[in-house]
Structure formats: structure tokens, C-alpha cells
Short mmCIF file of C-alpha atoms in Angstrom, two decimals:
data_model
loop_
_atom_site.label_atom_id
_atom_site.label_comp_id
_atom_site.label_asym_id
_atom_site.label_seq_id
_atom_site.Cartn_x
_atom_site.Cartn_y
_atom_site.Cartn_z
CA UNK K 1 -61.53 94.97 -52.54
CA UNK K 2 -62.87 98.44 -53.19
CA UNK K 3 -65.00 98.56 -50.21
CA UNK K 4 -61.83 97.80 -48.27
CA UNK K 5 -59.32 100.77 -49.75
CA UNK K 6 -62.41 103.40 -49.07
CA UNK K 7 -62.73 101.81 -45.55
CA UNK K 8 -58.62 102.50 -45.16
CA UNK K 9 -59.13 105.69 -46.77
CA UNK K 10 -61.79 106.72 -44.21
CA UNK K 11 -59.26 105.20 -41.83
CA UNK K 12 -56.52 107.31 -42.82
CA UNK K 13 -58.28 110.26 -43.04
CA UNK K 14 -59.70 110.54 -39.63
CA UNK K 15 -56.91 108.86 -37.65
CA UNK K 16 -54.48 111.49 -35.15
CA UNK K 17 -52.51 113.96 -37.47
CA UNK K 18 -48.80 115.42 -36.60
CA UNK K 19 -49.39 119.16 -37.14
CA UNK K 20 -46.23 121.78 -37.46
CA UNK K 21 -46.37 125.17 -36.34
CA UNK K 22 -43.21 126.83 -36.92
CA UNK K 23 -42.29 129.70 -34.56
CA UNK K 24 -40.19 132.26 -36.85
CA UNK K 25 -39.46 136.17 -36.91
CA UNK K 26 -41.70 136.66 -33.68
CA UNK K 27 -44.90 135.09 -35.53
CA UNK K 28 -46.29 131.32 -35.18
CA UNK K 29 -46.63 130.18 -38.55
CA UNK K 30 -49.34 129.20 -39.27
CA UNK K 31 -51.53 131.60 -36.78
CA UNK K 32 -54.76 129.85 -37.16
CA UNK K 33 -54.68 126.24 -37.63
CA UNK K 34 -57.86 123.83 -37.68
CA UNK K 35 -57.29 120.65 -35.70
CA UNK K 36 -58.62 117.14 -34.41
CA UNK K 37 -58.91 115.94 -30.86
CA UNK K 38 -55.73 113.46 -30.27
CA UNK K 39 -54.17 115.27 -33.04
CA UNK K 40 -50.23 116.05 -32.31
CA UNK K 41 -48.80 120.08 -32.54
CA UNK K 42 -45.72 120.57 -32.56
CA UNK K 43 -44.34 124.25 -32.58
CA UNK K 44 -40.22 124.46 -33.33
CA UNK K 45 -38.63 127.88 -32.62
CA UNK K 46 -36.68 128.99 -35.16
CA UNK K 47 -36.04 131.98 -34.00
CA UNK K 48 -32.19 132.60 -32.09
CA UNK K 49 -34.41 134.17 -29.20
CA UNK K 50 -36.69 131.73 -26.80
CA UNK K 51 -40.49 131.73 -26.49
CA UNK K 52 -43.07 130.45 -24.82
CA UNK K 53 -46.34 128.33 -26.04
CA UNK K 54 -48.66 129.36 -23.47
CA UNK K 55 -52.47 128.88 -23.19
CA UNK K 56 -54.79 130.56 -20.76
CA UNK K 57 -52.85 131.52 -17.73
CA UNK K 58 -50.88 128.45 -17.24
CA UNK K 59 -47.60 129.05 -16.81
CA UNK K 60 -44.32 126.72 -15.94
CA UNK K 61 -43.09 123.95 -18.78
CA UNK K 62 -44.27 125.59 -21.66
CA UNK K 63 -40.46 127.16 -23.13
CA UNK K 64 -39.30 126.81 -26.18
CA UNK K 65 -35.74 127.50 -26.64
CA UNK K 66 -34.14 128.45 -29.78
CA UNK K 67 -33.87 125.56 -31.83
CA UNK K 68 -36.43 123.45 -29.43
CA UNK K 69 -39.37 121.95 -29.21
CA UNK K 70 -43.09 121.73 -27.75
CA UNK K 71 -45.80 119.17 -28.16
CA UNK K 72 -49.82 119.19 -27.60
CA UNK K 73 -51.90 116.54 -27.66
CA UNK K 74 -55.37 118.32 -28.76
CA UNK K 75 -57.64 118.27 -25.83
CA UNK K 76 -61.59 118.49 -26.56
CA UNK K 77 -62.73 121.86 -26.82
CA UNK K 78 -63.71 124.52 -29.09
CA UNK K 79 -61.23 126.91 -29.97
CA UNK K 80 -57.70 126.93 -27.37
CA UNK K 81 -56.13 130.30 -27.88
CA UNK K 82 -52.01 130.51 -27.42
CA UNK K 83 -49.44 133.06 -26.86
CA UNK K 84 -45.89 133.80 -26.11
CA UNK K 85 -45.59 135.02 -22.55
CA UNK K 86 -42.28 137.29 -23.67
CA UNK K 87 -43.86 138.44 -27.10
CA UNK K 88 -47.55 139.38 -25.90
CA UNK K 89 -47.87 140.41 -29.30
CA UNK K 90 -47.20 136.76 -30.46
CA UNK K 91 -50.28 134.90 -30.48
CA UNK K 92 -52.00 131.98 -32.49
CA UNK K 93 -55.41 129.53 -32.46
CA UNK K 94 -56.22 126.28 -32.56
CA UNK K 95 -59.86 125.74 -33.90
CA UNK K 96 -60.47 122.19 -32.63
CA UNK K 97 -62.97 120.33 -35.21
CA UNK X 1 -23.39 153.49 -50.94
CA UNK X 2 -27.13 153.57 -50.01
CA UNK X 3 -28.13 156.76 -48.22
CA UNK X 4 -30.53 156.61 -45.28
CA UNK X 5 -34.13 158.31 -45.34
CA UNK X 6 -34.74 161.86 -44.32
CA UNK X 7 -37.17 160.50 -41.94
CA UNK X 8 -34.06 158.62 -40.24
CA UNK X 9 -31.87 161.20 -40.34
CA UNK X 10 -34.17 163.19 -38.03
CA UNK X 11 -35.19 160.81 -35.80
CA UNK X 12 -31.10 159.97 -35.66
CA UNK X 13 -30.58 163.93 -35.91
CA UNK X 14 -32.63 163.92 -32.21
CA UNK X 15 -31.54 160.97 -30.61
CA UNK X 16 -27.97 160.49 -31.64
CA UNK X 17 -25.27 163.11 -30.18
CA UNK X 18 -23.85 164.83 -32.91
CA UNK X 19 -20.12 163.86 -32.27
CA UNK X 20 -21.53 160.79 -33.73
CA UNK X 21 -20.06 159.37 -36.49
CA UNK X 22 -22.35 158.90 -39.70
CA UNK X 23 -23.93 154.92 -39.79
CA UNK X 24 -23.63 154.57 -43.40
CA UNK X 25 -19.98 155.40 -43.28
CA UNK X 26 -19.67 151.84 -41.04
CA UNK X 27 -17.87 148.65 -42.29
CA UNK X 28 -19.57 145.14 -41.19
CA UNK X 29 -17.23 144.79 -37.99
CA UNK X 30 -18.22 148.35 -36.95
CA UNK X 31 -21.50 147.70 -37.64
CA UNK X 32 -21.29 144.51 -35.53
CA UNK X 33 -19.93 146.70 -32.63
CA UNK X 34 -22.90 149.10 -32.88
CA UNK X 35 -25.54 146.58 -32.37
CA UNK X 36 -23.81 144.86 -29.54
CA UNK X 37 -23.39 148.18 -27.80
CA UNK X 38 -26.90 149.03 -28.50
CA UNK X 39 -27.86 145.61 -26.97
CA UNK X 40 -25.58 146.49 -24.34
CA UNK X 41 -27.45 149.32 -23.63
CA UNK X 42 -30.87 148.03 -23.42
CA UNK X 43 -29.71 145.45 -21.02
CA UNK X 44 -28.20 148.19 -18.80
CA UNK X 45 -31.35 149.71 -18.69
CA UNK X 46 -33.22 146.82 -18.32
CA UNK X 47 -31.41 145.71 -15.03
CA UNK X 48 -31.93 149.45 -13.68
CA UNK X 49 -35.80 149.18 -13.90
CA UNK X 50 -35.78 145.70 -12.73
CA UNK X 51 -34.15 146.91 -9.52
CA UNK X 52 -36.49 149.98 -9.04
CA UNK X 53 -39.85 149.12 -10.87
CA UNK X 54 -42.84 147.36 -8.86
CA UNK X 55 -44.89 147.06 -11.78
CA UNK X 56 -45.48 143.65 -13.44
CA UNK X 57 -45.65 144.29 -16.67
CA UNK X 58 -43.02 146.89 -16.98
CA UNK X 59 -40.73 144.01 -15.21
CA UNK X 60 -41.38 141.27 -17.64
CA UNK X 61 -40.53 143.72 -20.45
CA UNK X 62 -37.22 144.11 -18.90
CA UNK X 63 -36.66 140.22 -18.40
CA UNK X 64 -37.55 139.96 -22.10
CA UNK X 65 -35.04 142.66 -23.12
CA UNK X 66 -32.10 140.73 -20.82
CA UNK X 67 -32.74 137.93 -22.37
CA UNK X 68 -33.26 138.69 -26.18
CA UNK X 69 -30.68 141.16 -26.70
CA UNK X 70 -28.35 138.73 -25.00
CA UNK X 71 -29.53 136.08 -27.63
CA UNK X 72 -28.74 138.36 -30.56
CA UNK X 73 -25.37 139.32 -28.87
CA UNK X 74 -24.39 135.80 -28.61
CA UNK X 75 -25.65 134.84 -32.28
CA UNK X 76 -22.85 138.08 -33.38
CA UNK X 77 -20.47 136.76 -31.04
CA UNK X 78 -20.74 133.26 -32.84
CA UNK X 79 -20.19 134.56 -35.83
CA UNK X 80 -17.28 136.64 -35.62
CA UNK X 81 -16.19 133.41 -34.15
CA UNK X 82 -16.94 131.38 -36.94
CA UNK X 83 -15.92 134.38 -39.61
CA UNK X 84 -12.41 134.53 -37.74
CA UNK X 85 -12.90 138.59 -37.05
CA UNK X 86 -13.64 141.00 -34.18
CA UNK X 87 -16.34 143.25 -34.11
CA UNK X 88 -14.58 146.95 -34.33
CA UNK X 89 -15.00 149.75 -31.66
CA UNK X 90 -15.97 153.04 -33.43
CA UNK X 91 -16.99 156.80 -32.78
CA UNK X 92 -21.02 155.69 -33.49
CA UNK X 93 -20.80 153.09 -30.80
CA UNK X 94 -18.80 155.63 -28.65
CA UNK X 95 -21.87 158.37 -28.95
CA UNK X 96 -24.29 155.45 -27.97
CA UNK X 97 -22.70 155.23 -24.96
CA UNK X 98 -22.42 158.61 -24.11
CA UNK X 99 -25.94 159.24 -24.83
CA UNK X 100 -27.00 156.02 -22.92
CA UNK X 101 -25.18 157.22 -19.41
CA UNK X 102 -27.30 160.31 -19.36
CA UNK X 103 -30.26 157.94 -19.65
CA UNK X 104 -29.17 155.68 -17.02
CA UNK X 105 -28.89 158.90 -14.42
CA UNK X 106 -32.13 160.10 -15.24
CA UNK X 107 -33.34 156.51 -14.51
CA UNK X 108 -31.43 156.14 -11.18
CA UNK X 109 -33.02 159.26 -10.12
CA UNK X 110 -36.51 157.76 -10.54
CA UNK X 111 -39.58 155.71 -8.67
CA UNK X 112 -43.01 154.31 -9.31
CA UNK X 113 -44.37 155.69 -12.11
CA UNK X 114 -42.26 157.96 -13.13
CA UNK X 115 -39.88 155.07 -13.84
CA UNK X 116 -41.89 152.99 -15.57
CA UNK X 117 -43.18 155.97 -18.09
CA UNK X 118 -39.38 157.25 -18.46
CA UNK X 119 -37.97 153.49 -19.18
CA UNK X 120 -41.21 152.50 -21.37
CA UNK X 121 -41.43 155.66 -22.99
CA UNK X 122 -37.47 155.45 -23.76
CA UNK X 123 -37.43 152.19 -25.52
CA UNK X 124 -40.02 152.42 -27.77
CA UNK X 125 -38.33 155.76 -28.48
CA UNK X 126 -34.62 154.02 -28.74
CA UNK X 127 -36.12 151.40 -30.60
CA UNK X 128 -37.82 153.20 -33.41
CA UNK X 129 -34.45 154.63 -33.21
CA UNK X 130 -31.89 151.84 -33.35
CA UNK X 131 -34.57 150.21 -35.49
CA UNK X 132 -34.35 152.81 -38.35
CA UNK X 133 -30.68 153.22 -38.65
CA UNK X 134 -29.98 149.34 -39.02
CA UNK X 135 -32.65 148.92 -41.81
CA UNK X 136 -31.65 151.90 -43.59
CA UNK X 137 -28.03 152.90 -42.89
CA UNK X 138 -26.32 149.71 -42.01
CA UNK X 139 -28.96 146.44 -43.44
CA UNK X 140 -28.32 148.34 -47.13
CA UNK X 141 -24.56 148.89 -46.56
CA UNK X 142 -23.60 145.41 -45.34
CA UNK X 143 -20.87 143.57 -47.80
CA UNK X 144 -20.90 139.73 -45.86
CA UNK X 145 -24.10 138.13 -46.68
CA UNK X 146 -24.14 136.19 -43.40
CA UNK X 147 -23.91 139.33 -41.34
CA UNK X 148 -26.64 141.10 -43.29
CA UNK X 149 -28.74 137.30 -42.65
CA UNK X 150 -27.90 138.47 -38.96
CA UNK X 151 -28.81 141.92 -38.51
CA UNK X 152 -31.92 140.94 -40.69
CA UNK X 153 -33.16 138.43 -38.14
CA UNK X 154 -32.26 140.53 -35.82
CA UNK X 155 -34.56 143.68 -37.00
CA UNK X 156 -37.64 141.20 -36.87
CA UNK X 157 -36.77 140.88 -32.94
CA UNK X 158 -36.02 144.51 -32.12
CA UNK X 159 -39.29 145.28 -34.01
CA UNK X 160 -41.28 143.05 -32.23
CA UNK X 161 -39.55 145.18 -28.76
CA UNK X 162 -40.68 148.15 -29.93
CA UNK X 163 -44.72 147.35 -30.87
CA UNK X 164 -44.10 145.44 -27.47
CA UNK X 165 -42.80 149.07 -25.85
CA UNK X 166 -45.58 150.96 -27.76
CA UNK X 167 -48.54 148.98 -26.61
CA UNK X 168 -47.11 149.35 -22.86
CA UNK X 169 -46.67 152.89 -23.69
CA UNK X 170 -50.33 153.31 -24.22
CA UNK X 171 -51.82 151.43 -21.52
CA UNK X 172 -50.10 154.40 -19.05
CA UNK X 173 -52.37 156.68 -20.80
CA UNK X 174 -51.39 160.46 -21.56
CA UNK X 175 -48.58 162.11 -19.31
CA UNK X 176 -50.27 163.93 -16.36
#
């Protein structure tokens, strides 16, 4: 019985994780945020002006209106740098585990 | 009634005509009407360097100026609308303008680089500007809680325009 909760545990622990990264007052909240591959960000604007979540130079579906918002599925890699493309000082980090 | 900085006054002493009428002597509604016509404003100039600037960066500024300050407007617009009031013309709003068309002719006149230093070099100048008087004239002086909540979230915005304005500012380098 034991050996079973620490295997759900382990289970638990490690499985994809829903992370929130709130866009407010022109920052993402939190900046830096340490993640897993197949984990799930989501970034919701609540700011009354849109944004963008936008990684290297890829443009195109990557708006967040006010109120909206944007998923990632973590994709391996190291450490996947983001920014707004209307706020270039806006920008946040993604250190993938 | 809180009184505004000395370092305000004389940034608002050189930018604001002195017909003007004092920002801490503004009620909410005329307060309202300030920032929209400020907004105003920076969309007006905005659209005037999108039709004569070349230069990328100096473009996508101007996009993001359209289309923030006609965010904010809308948010005030909503909430007169839900407050049941009308945002009140005034002699402050009045010297923005008149200040603002002397701007836009200067602007018209422009090309190239010229253009892009005058309009950069304006808004972080009109922002540090517009910036100061709402968080120390009007932000202090603001009776309806949900209208101070506004021109709160709205300072976070315009600040974020101006380090925006600044940074382009400095990657032009020093005048010639």
C-alpha cells in the first residue's frame, strides 16, 4: 500500500503541469518561470491594452487581447525567451527543466 | 488639495502654454477630458509619422500608440457610460490642443530622419510630460475611486510609452 501512494506521488509529481503567467501593468508575471516539457502556459492579459506572446522572430497568431488568452505546450529546449512585439520592453523566460 | 511637485511644475511650466488652466484645479470629468484629449493627441501624431516615416521601428511605435491610447480612451468612454456622466471640456484640454497643432505643423513639414528624431524625441518628451501631471496633479486629486482605478492603470501604460520612446530615442544617437 505504501509503495503504491509514493509510486502515485512520483506520478503526480512529474506528470504535465498547467502553468499561469499573468500579463498585468505592461509586465508578465511571473518573468522567469521554470518549466517541464509537455507542461501547459497559459498567459491571460489583464491589461485593457493587447499584447503579444512572441518568441524568437515568429510572428502571426501569437495576440493576446485584453481579457484573452494564449497557450504553449513546452517544447524541448533549454531556455525559450518571450516578448511582447508592442511593449519591446515586455519580456519574460521560460527555463525548460 | 494635493499640490504637484516643483519638478512638475517645470517640466509643465515648459511644455504646457501658459493660458493653461492649473491641473490640480480639475474635477474627475475634466480630468477625464484631459486624458482623452491627450490620447487624442498622440494618435494624431501617430497617424502623421505613419504616413511620412520609412523607418520600422519608428512605425511600430506609432501602431502601438493608435492602438493603446485608443484602448484607454475606450476603457474612459465605458465608464462615463457606466457612471451615467460626460467627460467635461476645459481650458487645460483646450491648451493641449493648441500646443499639439504647432506640433503637428512642425511634423508635416518633415522627412526621413528628421521625422523620426522630431516625433521620437517629442513623445518621450510629452510623455514624461502628460505622465507627471496625472500622477501628481490629477491621480492625488481624484474623488471617484473607479476613475482614480482608471487613470492608475492607465499611468502603468503611458509609462511603459515613454521608456518605449526613450530607448528609441537613444538608438538615433546624439543630434548631428
Amino acid at each position: 500500500m505504501r509503495w503504491f501512494n509514493v509510486l502515485f506521488l512520483i506520478s503526480a509529481c512529474t506528470g504535465p503541469e498547467t502553468i499561469d503567467v499573468e500579463i498585468r501593468d505592461l509586465v508578465f508575471h511571473p518573468f522567469d518561470r521554470l518549466v517541464s516539457v509537455g507542461d501547459t502556459v497559459v498567459w491571460t492579459n489583464r491589461d485593457v491594452v493587447p499584447h503579444t506572446v512572441t518568441f524568437g522572430d515568429r510572428e502571426g497568431q501569437d495576440e493576446v487581447p485584453p481579457g484573452g488568452t494564449w497557450e504553449l505546450i513546452v517544447p524541448p529546449g533549454d531556455t525559450l525567451r518571450y516578448r511582447c512585439r508592442h511593449h519591446p520592453l515586455m519580456t519574460g523566460r521560460l527555463v525548460v527543466r | 488639495m494635493t499640490r504637484p511637485t516643483l519638478t512638475l511644475l517645470a517640466i509643465a511650466a515648459a511644455v504646457m502654454p501658459a493660458t493653461a488652466q492649473d491641473p490640480v484645479d480639475l474635477n474627475d470629468l475634466e480630468m477625464a477630458h484631459a486624458a482623452v484629449t491627450a490620447s487624442n493627441i498622440d494618435i494624431a501624431y501617430a497617424h502623421l509619422a505613419l504616413a511620412f516615416s520609412e523607418t520600422p521601428a519608428i512605425r511600430e511605435f506609432a501602431q502601438t500608440m493608435i492602438r493603446d491610447h485608443s484602448a484607454v480612451n475606450e476603457q474612459v468612454f465605458a465608464l462615463a457610460r457606466r457612471l451615467g456622466v460626460q467627460a467635461q471640456d476645459n481650458a487645460f484640454s483646450r491648451g493641449l490642443l493648441e500646443q499639439a497643432a504647432g506640433v503637428k505643423d512642425e511634423m508635416s513639414r518633415l522627412r526621413g530622419p528628421a521625422l523620426d528624431r522630431f516625433y521620437i524625441e517629442n513623445e518621450a518628451r510629452y510623455h514624461q510630460t502628460v505622465n507627471g501631471v496625472v500622477a501628481d496633479a490629477f491621480i492625488p486629486n481624484i474623488d471617484n475611486p473607479d476613475v482614480r482605478s482608471a487613470f492608475e492603470g492607465a499611468l502603468t501604460i503611458f509609462r511603459g510609452h515613454q521608456g518605449h520612446a526613450e530607448r528609441l530615442v537613444r538608438s538615433l544617437g546624439p543630434s548631428e
